[in-house]
Short mmCIF file of C-alpha atoms in Angstrom, two decimals:
data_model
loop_
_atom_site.label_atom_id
_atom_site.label_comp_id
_atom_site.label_asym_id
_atom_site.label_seq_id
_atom_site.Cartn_x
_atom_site.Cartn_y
_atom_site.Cartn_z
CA UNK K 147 144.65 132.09 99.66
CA UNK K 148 141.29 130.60 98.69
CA UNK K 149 139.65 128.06 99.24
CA UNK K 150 139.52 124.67 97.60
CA UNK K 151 136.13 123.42 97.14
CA UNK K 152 135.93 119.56 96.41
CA UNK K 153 132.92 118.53 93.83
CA UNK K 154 130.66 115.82 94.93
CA UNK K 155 128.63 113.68 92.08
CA UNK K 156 125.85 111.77 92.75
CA UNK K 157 127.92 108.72 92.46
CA UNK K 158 129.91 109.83 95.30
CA UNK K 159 126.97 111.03 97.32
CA UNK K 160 125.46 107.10 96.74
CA UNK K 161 128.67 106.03 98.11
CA UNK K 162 128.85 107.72 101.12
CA UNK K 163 125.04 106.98 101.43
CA UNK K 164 125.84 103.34 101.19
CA UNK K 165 128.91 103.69 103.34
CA UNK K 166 126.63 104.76 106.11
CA UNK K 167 124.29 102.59 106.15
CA UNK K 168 125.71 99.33 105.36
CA UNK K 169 125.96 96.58 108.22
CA UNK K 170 128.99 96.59 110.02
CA UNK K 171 131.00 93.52 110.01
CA UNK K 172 129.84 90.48 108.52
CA UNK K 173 126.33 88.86 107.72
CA UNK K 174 125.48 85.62 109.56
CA UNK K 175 122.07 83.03 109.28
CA UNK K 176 122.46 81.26 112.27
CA UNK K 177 119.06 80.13 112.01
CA UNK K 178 116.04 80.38 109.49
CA UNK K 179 114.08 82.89 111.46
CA UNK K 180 116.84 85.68 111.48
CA UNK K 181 120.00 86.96 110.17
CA UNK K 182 122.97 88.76 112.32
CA UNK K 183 124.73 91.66 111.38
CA UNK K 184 127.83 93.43 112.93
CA UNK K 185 125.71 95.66 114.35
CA UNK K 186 122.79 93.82 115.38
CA UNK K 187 119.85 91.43 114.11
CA UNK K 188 117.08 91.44 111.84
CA UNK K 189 114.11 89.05 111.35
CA UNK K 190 110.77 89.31 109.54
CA UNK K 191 107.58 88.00 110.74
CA UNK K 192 104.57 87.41 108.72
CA UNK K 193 101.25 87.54 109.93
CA UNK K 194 99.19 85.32 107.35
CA UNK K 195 96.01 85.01 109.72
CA UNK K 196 93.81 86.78 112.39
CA UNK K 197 90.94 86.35 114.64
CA UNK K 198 88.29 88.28 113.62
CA UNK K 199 88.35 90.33 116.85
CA UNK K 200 91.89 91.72 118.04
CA UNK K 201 92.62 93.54 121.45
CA UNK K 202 93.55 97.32 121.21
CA UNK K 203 97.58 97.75 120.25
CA UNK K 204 97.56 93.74 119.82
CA UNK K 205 100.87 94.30 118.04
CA UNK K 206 102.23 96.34 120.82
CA UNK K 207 104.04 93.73 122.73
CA UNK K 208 106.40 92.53 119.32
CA UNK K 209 107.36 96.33 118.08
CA UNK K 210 107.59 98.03 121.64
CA UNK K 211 110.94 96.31 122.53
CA UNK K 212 113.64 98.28 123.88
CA UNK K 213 116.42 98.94 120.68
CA UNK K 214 113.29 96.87 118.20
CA UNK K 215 113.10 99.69 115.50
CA UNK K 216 109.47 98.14 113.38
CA UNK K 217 108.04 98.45 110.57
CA UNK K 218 104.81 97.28 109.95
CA UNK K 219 103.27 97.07 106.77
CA UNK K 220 100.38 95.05 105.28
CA UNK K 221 98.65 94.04 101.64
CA UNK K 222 95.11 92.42 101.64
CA UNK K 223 94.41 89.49 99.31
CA UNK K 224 93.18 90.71 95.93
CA UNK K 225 90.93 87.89 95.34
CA UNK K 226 88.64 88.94 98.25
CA UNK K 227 85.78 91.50 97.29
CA UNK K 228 86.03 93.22 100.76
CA UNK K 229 83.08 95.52 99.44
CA UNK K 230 80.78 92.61 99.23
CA UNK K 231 82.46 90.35 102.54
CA UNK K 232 80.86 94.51 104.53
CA UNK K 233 78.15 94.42 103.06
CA UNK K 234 77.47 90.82 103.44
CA UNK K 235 78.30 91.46 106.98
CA UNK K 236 75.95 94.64 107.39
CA UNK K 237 73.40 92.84 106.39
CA UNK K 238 73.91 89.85 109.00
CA UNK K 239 74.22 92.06 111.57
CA UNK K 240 71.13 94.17 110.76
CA UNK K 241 68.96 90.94 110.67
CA UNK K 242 70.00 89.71 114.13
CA UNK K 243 69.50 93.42 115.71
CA UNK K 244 66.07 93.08 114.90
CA UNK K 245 65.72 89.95 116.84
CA UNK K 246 68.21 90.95 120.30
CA UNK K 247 67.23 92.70 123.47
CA UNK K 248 69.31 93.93 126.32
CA UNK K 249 73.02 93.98 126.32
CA UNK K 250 73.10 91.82 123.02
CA UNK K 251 71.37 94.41 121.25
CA UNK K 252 73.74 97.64 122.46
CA UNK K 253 76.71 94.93 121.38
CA UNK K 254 75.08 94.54 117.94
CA UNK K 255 74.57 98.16 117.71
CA UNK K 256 78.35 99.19 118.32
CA UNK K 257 79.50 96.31 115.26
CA UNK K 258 76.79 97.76 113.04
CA UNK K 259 77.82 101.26 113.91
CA UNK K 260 81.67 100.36 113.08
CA UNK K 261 80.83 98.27 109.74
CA UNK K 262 79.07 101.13 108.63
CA UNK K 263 81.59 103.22 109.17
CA UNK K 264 83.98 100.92 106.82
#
């Protein structure tokens, strides 16, 4: 007796695809700053400024919670030449190394050294 073989199409492969990863049950906006799902929630957060210095894993505490699966991504604004903001930069930084002493100079030194390596 042999065996029947069933043939899959792409369509049906998309199908199952979407099958398995669709939400379960319905979709719900209870509020503006997320949606809920049948099988959980999902929200978006948009960083659209930073200090100029941030702490080590400063994102750590928002992606790090237990079930949170995150995805960070990020785009830079196109009407910024970053090239020029460095070397603008560089050059401020070299020109007040040549005036410090002490502790303010090693902290001058480690930005410069960083900068450069942009």
């Amino acid at each position: 007796m042999g065996v029947l073989k069933l043939r899959t199409t792409k369509e049906d492969t998309d199908k199952q695809f979407i099958l398995a990863t669709q939400p379960q049950g319905g979709m719900t906006f209870n509020g503006e700053h997320y949606a809920q799902f049948g099988n959980g929630y999902r929200a978006t957060i948009h960083v659209v400024d930073m200090p100029s210095e941030l702490a080590d894993f400063w994102l750590y505490p928002l992606v790090s919670k237990e079930g949170v699966i995150a995805t960070v991504d990020y785009r830079q604004d196109e009407t910024i030449d970053y090239d020029a903001e460095v070397t603008e930069t560089v050059n401020l930084v070299d020109s007040q190394i040549q005036k410090a002493t002490g502790t303010e100079l090693t902290e001058l030194e480690k930005e410069y050294s960083i900068l450069i390596d942009l």
